[in-house]
Short mmCIF file of C-alpha atoms in Angstrom, two decimals:
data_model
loop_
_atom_site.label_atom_id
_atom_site.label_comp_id
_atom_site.label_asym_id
_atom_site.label_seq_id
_atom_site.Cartn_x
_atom_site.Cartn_y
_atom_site.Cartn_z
CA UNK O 1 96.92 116.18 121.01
CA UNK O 2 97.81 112.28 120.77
CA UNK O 3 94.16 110.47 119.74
CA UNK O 4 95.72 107.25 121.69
CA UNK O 5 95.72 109.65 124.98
CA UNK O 6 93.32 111.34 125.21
CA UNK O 7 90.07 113.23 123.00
CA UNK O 8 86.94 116.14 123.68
CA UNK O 9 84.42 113.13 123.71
CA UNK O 10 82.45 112.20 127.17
CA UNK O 11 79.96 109.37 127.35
CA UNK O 12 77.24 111.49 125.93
CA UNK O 13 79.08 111.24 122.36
CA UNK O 14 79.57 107.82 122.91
CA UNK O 15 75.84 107.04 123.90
CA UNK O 16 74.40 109.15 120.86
CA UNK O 17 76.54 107.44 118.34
CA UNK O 18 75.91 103.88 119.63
CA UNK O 19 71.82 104.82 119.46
CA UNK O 20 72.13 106.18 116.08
CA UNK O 21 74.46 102.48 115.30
CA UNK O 22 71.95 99.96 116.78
CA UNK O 23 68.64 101.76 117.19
CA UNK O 24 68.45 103.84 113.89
CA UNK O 25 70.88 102.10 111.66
CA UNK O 26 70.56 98.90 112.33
CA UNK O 27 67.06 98.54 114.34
CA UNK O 28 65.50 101.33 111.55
CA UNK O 29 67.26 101.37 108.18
CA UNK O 30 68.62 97.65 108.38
CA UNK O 31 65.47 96.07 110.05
CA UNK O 32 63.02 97.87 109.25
CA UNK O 33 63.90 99.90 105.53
CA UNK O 34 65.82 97.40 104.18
CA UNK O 35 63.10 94.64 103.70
CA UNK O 36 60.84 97.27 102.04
CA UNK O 37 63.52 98.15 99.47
CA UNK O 38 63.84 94.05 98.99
CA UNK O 39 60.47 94.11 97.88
CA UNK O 40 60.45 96.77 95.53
CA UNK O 41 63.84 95.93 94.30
CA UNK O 42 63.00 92.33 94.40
CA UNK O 43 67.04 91.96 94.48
CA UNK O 44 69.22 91.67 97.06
CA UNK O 45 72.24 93.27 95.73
CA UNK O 46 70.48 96.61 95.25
CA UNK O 47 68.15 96.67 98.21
CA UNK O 48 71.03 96.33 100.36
CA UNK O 49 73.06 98.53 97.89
CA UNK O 50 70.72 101.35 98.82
CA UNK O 51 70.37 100.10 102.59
CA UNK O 52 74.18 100.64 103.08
CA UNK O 53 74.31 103.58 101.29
CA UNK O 54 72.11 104.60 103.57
CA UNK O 55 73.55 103.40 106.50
CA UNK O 56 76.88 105.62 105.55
CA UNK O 57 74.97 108.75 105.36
CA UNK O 58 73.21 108.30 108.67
CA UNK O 59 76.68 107.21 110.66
CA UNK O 60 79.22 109.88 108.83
CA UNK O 61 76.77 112.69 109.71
CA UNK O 62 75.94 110.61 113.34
CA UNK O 63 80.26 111.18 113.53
CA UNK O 64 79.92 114.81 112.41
CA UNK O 65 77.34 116.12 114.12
CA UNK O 66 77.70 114.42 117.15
CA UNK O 67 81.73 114.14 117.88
CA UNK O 68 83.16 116.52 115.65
CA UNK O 69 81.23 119.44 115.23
CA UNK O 70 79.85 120.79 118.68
CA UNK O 71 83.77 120.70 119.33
CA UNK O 72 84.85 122.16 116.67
CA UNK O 73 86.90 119.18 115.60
CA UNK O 74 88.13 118.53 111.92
CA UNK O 75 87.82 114.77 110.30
CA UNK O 76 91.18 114.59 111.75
CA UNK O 77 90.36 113.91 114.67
CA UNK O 78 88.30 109.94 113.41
CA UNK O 79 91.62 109.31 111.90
CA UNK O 80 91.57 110.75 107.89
CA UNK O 81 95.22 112.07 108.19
CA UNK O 82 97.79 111.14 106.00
CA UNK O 83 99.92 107.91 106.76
CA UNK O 84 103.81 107.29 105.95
CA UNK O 85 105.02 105.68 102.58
CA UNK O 86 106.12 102.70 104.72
CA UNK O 87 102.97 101.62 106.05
CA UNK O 88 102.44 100.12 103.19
CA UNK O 89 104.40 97.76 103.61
CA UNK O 90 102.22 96.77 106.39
CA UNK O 91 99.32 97.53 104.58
CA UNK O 92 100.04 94.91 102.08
CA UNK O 93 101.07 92.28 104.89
CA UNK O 94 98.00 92.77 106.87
CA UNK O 95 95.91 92.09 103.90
CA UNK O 96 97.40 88.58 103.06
CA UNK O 97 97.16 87.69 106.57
CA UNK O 98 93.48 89.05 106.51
CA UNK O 99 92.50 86.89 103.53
CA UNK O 100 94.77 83.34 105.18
CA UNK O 101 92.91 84.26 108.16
CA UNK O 102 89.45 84.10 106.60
CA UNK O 103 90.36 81.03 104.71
CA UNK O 104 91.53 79.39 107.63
CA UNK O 105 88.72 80.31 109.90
CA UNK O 106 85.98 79.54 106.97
CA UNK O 107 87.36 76.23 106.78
CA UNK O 108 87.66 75.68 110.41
CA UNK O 109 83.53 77.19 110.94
CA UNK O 110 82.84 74.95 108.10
CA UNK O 111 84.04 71.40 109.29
CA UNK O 112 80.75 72.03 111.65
CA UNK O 113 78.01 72.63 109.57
CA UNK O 114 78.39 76.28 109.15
CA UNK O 115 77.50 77.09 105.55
CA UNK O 116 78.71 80.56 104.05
CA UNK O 117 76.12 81.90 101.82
CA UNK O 118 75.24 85.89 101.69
CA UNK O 119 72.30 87.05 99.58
CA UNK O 120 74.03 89.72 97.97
CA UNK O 121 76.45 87.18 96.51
CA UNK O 122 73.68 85.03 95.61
CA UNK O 123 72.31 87.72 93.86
CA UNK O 124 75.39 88.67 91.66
CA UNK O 125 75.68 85.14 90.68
CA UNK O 126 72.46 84.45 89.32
CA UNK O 127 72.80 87.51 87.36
CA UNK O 128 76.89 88.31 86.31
CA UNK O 129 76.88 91.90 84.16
CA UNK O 130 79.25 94.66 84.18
CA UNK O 131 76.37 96.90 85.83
CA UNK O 132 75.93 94.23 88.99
CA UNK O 133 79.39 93.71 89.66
CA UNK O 134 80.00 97.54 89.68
CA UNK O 135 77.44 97.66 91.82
CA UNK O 136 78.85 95.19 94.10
CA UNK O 137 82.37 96.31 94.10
CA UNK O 138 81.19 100.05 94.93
CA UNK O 139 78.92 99.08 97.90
CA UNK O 140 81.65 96.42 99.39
CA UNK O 141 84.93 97.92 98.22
CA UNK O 142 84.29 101.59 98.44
CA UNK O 143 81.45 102.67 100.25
CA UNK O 144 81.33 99.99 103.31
CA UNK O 145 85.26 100.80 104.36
CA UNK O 146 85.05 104.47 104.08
CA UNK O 147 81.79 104.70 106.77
CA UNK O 148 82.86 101.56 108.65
CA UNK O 149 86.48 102.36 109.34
CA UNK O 150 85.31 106.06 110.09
CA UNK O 151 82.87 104.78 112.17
CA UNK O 152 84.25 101.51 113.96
CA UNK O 153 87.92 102.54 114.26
CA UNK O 154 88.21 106.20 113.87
CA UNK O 155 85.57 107.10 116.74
CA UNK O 156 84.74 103.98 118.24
CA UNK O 157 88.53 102.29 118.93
CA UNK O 158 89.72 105.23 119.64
CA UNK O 159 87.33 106.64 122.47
CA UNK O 160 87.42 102.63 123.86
CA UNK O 161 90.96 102.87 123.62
CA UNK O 162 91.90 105.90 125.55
CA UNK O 163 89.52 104.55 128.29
CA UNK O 164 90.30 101.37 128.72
CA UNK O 165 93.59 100.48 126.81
CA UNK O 166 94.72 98.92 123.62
CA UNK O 167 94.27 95.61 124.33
CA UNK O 168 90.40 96.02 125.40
CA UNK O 169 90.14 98.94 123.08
CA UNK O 170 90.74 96.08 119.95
CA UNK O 171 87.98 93.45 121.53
CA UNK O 172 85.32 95.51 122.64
CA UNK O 173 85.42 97.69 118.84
CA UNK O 174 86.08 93.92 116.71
CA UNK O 175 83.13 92.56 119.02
CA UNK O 176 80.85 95.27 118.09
CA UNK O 177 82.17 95.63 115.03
CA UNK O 178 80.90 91.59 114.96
CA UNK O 179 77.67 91.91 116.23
CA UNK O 180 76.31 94.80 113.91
CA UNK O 181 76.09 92.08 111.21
CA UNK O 182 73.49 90.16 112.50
CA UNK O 183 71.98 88.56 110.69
CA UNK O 184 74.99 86.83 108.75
CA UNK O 185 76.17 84.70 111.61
CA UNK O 186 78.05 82.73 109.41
CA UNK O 187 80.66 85.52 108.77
CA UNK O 188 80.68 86.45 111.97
CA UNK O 189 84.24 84.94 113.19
CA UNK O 190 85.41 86.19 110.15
CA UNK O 191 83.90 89.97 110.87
CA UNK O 192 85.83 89.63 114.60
CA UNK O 193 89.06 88.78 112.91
CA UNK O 194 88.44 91.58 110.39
CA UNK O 195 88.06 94.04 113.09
CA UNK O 196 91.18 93.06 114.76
CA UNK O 197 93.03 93.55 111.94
CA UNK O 198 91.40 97.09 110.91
CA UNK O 199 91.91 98.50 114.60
CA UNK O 200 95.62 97.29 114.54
CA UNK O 201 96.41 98.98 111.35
CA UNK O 202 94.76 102.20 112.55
CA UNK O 203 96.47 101.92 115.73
CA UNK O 204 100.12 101.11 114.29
CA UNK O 205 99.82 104.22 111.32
CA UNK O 206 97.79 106.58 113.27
CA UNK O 207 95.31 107.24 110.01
CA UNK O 208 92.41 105.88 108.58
CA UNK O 209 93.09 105.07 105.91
CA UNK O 210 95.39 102.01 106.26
CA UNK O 211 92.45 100.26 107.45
CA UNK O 212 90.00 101.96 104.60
CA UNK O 213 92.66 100.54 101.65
CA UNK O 214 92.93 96.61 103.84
CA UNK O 215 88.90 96.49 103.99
CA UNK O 216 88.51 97.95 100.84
CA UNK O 217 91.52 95.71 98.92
CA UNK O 218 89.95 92.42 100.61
CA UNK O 219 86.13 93.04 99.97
CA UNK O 220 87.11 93.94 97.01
CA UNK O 221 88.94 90.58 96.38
CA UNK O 222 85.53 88.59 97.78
CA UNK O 223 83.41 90.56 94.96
CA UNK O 224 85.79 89.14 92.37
CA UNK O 225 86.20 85.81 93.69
CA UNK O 226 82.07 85.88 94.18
CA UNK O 227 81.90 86.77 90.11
CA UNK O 228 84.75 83.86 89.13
CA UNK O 229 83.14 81.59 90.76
#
């Protein structure tokens, strides 16, 4: 079966994973949990740590229980399939173009007023050890792409696309993609170009992981940038 033609998913897939997105991971664990671990943490980088880590658990089993299992459907089917020795090639091209982008657009967000600041990173750079920055590159570099990508572009793209065509397919998926990181409007343009770029990669190597390695390679890149400077 081609995933860009056609899937076992209805809308009552679709509705269950977008309650589990925005009322129980964002509205409960983000909203809600989160703040509580801030205050018994007292630090940003491992409330949200935890928070995240969180949020994967609840979403991969939300994917799994919900799209995959009553159908008796493999992780196949959200994309983790193996992807030609030549996409990287555009793995590696979509990556610089990710991180110009982001420049370009922080610059461009930034001649009016907008200010980039993210409490995690202000968290790693009042305290700089091996054991935060580990921290920091796990949560962003590892953990985020694996559920996200899963998530955004293995389920979500796909069951948008097959509906309502490529083109509308990469919006609608970037633009929710974008909005499930409120608060952090200031990385928001950035998150919508970021999407674009994750949904084309999983649409032009038919796997996953494409997308997993470009999210991974450039949060990774922020985390190091965050410690050097």
């Amino acid at each position: 079966m081609n995933w860009k033609e056609s899937d076992k998913w209805g809308w009552k897939e679709f509705i269950w994973l977008m309650f589990i997105e925005f009322a129980v991971v964002i509205g409960g664990i983000k909203f809600f949990i989160k703040p509580v671990y801030s205050h018994w943490f007292s630090d940003e980088l491992y409330s949200g740590t935890l928070a995240g880590l969180m949020m994967a658990i609840v979403l991969l089993l939300g994917v799994y229980f919900v799209a995959l299992r009553p159908a008796k459907l493999s992780w196949r089917e959200v994309g983790i399939r193996p992807f030609a020795k030549k996409d990287w090639k555009l793995i590696i091209g979509l990556s610089i173009l990710l991180i110009i982008g982001a420049v370009i657009v922080m610059t461009l967000t930034s001649l009016i007023g907008n200010t980039y600041e993210n409490s995690k990173t202000d968290a790693i750079q009042k305290n700089i050890t091996i054991h935060t920055v580990l921290v920091a590159f796990v949560s962003a570099a590892i953990i985020s792409p694996i559920y996200e990508e899963i998530f955004y572009r293995g389920f979500l793209y796909r069951w948008l696309r097959i509906r309502l065509g490529m083109g509308w397919a990469l919006i609608l998926s970037s633009f929710i993609f974008t909005i499930v990181h409120i608060p952090t409007y200031n990385v928001m343009p950035v998150n919508f170009l970021s999407g674009l770029i994750f949904a084309w990669a999983y649409e032009r190597t038919n796997s996953i992981w494409p997308p997993i390695i470009i999210h991974g390679l450039t949060n990774g890149l922020m985390v190091g940038l965050t410690v050097a400077g």
